[in-house]
CSV table of C-alpha atoms in Angstrom, one decimal:
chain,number,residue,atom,x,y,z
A,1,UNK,CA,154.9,102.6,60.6
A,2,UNK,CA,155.6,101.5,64.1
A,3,UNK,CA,158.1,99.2,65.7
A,4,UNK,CA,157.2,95.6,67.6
A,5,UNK,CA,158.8,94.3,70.2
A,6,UNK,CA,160.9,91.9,68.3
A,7,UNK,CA,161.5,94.3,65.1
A,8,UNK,CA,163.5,96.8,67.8
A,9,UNK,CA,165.1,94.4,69.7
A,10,UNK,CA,166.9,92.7,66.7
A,11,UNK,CA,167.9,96.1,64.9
A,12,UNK,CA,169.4,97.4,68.0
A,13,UNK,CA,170.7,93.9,68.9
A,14,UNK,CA,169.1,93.3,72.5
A,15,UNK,CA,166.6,90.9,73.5
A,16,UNK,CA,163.2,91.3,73.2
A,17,UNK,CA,162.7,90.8,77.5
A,18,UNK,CA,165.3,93.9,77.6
A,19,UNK,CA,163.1,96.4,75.0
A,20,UNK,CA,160.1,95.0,77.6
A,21,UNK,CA,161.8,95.9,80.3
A,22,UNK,CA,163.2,99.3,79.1
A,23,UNK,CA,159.3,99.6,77.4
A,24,UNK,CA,157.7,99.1,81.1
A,25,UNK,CA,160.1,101.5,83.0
A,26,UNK,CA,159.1,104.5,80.7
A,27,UNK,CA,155.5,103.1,80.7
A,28,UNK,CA,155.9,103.2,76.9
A,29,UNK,CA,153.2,102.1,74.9
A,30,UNK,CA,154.2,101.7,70.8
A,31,UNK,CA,151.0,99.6,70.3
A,32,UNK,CA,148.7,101.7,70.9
A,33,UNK,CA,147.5,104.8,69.0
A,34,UNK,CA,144.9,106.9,70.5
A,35,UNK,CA,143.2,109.3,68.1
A,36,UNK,CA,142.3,113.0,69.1
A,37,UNK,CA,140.8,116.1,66.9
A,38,UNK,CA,141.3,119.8,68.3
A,39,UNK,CA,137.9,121.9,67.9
A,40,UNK,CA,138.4,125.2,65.4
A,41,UNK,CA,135.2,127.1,67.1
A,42,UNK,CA,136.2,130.1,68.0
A,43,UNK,CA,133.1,130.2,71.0
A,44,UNK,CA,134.9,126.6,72.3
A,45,UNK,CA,135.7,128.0,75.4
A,46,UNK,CA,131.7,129.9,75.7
A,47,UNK,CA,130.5,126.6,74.6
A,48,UNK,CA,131.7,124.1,77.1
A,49,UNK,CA,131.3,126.5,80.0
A,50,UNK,CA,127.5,127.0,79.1
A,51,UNK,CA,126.8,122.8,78.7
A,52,UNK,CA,129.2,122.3,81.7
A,53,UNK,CA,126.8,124.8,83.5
A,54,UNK,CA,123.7,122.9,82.2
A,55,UNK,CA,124.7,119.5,83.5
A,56,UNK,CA,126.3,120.7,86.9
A,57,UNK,CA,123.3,123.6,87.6
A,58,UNK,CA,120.3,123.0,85.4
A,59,UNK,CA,118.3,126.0,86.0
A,60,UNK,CA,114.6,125.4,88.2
A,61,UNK,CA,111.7,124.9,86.2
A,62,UNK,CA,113.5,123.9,83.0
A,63,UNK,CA,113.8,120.6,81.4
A,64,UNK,CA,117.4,119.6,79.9
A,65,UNK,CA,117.5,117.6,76.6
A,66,UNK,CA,120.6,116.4,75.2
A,67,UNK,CA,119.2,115.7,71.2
A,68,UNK,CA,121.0,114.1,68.7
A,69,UNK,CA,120.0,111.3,65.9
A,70,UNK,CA,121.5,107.7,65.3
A,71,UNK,CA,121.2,107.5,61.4
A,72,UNK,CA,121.9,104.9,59.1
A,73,UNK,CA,120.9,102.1,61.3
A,74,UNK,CA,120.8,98.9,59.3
A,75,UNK,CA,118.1,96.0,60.0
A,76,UNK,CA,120.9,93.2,59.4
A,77,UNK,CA,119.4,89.5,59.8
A,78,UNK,CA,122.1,86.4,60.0
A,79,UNK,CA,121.8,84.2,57.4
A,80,UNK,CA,121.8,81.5,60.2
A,81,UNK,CA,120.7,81.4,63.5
A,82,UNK,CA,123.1,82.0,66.1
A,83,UNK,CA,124.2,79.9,68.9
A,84,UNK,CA,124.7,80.7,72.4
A,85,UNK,CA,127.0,80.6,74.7
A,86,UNK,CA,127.8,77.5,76.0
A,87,UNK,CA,131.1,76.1,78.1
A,88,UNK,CA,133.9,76.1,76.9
A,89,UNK,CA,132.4,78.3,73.4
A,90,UNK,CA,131.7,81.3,73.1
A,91,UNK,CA,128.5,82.8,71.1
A,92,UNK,CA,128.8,82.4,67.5
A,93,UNK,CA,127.4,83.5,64.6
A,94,UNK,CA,127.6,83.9,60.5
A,95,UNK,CA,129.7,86.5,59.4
A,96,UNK,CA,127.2,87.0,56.3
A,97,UNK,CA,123.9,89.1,56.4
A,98,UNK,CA,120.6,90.2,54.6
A,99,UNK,CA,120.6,94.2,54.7
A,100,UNK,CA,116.6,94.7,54.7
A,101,UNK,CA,117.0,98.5,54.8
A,102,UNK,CA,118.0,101.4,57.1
A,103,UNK,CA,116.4,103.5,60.3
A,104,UNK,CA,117.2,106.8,61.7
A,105,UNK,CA,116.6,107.1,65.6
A,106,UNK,CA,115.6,110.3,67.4
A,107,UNK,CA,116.7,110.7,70.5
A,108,UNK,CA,116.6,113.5,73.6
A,109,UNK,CA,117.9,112.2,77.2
A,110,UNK,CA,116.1,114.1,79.8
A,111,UNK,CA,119.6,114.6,82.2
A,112,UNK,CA,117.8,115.5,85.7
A,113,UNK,CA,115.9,112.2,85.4
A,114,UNK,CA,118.0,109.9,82.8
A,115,UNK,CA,114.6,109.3,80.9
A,116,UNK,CA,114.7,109.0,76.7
A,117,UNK,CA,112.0,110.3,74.7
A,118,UNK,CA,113.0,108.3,71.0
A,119,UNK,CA,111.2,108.0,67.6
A,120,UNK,CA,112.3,105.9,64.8
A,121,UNK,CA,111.8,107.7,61.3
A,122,UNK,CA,112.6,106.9,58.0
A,123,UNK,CA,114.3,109.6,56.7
A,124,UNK,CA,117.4,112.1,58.5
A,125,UNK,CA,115.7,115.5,57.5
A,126,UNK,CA,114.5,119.0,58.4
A,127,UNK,CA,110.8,117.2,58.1
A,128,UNK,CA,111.7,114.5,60.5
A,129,UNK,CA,113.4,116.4,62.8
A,130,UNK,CA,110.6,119.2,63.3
A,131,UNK,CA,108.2,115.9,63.7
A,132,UNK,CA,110.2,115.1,66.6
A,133,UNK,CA,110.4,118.4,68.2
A,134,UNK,CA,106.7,118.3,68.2
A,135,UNK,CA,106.9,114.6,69.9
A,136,UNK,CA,109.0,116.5,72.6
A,137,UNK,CA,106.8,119.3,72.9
A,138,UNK,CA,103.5,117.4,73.6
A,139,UNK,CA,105.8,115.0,76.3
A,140,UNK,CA,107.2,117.8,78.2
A,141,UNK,CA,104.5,119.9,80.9
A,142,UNK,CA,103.6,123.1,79.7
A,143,UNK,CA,105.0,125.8,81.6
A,144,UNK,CA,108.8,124.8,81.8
A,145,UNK,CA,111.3,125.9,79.8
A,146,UNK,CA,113.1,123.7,77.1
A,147,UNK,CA,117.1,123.5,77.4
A,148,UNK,CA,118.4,121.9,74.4
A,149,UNK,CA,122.0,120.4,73.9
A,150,UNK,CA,122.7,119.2,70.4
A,151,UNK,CA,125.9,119.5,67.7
A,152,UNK,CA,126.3,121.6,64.5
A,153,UNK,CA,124.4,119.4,61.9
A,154,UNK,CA,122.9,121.5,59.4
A,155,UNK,CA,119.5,120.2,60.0
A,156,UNK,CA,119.2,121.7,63.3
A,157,UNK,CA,119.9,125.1,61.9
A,158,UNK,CA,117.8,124.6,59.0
A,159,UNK,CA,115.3,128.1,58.6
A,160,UNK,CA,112.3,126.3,58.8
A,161,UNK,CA,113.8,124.9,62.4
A,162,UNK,CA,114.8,128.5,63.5
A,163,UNK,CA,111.2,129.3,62.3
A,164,UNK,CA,109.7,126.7,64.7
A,165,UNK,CA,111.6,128.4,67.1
A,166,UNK,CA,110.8,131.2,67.2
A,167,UNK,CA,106.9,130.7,67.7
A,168,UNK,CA,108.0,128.2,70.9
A,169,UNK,CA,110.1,130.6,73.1
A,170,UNK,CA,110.4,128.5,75.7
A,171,UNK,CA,112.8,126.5,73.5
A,172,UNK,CA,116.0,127.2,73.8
A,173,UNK,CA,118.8,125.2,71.7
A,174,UNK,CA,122.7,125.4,73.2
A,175,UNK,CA,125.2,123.9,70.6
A,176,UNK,CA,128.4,121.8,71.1
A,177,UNK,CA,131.2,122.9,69.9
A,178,UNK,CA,132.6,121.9,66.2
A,179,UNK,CA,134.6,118.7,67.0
A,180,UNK,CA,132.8,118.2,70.3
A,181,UNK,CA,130.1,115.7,70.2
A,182,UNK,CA,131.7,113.8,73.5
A,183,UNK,CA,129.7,116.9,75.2
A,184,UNK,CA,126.7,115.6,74.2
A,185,UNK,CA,125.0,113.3,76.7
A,186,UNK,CA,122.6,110.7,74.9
A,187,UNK,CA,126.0,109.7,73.1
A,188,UNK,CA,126.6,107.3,75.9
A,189,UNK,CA,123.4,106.0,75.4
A,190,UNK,CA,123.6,105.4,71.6
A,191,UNK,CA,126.9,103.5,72.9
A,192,UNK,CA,124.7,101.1,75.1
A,193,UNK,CA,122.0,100.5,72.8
A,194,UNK,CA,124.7,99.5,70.0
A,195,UNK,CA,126.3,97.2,72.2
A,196,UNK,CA,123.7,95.9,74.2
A,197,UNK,CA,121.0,95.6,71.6
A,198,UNK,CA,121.9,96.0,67.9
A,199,UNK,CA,125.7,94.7,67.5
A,200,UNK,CA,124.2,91.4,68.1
A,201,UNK,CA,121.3,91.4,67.0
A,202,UNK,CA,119.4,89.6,63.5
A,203,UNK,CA,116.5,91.8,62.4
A,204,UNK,CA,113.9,90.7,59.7
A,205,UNK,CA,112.9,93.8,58.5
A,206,UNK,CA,112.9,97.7,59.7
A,207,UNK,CA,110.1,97.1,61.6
A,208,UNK,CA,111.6,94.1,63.5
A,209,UNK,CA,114.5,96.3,64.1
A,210,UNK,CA,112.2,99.6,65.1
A,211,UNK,CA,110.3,97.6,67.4
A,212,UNK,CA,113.8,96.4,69.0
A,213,UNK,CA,115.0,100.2,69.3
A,214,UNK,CA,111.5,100.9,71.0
A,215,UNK,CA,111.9,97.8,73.6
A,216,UNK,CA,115.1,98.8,74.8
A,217,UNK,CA,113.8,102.1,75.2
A,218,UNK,CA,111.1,101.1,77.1
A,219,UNK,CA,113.3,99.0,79.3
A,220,UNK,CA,115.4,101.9,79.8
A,221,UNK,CA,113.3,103.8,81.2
A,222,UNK,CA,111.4,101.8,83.7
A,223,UNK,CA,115.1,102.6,85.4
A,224,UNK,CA,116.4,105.3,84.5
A,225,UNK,CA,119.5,106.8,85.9
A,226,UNK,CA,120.3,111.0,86.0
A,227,UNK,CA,122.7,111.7,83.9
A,228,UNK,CA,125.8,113.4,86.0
A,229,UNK,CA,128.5,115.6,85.2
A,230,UNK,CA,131.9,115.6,87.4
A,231,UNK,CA,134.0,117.7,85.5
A,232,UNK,CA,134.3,121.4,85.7
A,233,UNK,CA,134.5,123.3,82.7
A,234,UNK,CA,137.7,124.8,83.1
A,235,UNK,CA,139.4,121.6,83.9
A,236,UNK,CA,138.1,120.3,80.3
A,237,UNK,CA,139.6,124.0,78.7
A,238,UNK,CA,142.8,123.1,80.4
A,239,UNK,CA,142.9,119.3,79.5
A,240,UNK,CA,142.0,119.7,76.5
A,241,UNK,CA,144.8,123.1,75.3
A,242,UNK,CA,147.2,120.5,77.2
A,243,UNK,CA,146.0,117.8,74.5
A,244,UNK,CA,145.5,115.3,77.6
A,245,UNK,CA,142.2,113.6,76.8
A,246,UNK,CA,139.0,115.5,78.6
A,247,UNK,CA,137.8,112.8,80.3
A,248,UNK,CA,134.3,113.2,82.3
C-alpha cells in the first residue's frame, strides 16, 4: 500500500541513496500518513468563531469551562513489578495485566486560571453528568456567569440536562463542532494525565486508580497554568477549507 525506499529503488532500477536524495529535495515523506476528518456541521464556521472568541476574549465576570469526560479508564495492575530505569536500560515492565475494572473521569478546565475541577464516577450517564454539574455549581462564586465548552455527546443534550438548564440561567453551554473535539481545551490535559500518570502506571483496584486520578489533580493544580489561545478563528476556517492541519 505504499512504497519503501528499497521497493522503488529496485523497480525503477536506481539506488536506494538516489530515491533518498530525490525523496529529500521534494521533501517527500512516503512513510508517514497523517490522518484528518472534515467536520459536516453546517454552524462550523459560527462554532469556531464563538470558542475562538471565548479563549482569546472571555467576557468579565464569567467563568470559562472547557467539559468533557475520559471514559472507560481501566485500573490495569502488572502482573510483576516494574523496574526502573537504570544505565544503560531502559524502564521495563510485563506486557501482561489484571483488568480490575473501569472509571469514567469528569473533567472542566477553568481557562483564565488553568485550574481542573474533576470527579471520578462510575458510570458515563445523564445521572453522572448532572452530579457533576452540581460539583461545578457549588465550586464556582455565585454571581458569575457559567461559559461552557464541550462536544456533541448525546448526554449533554439529554432533556433532563436541558431541564437543569433551564432553572440555572447563568449556565450557558457553547458546543464544538461535529468532528472538532481538538477545540476543546481540557483534551490536552487528558493527554498529560495519560502519559504522565496512567500509561505507566499498575493499579490494584478502581480505587487505587481513582485516588491516582485525584493526586495528579491535586498536583496540577497547586500550579496551574492559563490555558491560551494563539490562533484566530478565521485562520483555523482557512487552514482547515485548505485541508492544512489547524494547528493552535
Amino acid at each position: 500500500t505504499h512504497w519503501t525506499g528499497r521497493a522503488l529503488a529496485q523497480a525503477v532500477g536506481i539506488s536506494l541513496r538516489s530515491v533518498q536524495r530525490i525523496w529529500d529535495a521534494h521533501r517527500l515523506q512516503p512513510h508517514r500518513v497523517r490522518s484528518f476528518k472534515r467536520s459536516n456541521d453546517p454552524a462550523f464556521a459560527e462554532k469556531v468563531e464563538d470558542i475562538v472568541g471565548l479563549y482569546m476574549d472571555p467576557p468579565r465576570h464569567a467563568v470559562v469551562l472547557s467539559l468533557d469526560e475520559k471514559s472507560q479508564i481501566q485500573a490495569l495492575e502488572r502482573t510483576r513489578p516494574s523496574r526502573p530505569v537504570t544505565p544503560g536500560r531502559p524502564e521495563t515492565q510485563t506486557h501482561d495485566d489484571i483488568r480490575h475494572g473501569t472509571t469514567t473521569l469528569f473533567a472542566a478546565l477553568a481557562v483564565l486560571e488553568g485550574t481542573v475541577i474533576g470527579r471520578c464516577m462510575q458510570r458515563h450517564r445523564h445521572e453522572e453528568f448532572l452530579r457533576f454539574l452540581n460539583t461545578i455549581e457549588a465550586a464556582v462564586p455565585a454571581g458569575k456567569l457559567i461559559h461552557v465548552i464541550l462536544d456533541n455527546y448525546g448526554t449533554h443534550k439529554h432533556p433532563k440536562v436541558r431541564a437543569w438548564l433551564a432553572r440555572h440561567p447563568r449556565w450557558i453551554f457553547h458546543f464544538t463542532p461535529t468532528s472538532a473535539s481538538w477545540m476543546n481545551a481540557v483534551e490536552g490535559f487528558f493527554s498529560a494525565l495519560t502519559r504522565r500518570r496512567l500509561k505507566r502506571g499498575s493499579f490494584s483496584g478502581i480505587v487505587d486508580l481513582q485516588a491516582a486520578i485525584n493526586c495528579y489533580i491535586a498536583e496540577h493544580n497547586d500550579r496551574p497554568k492559563p490555558f491560551v489561545w494563539t490562533k484566530p478563528a478565521a485562520a483555523i476556517l482557512n487552514a482547515v477549507n485548505g485541508n492544512a492541519a489547524p494547528s493552535v
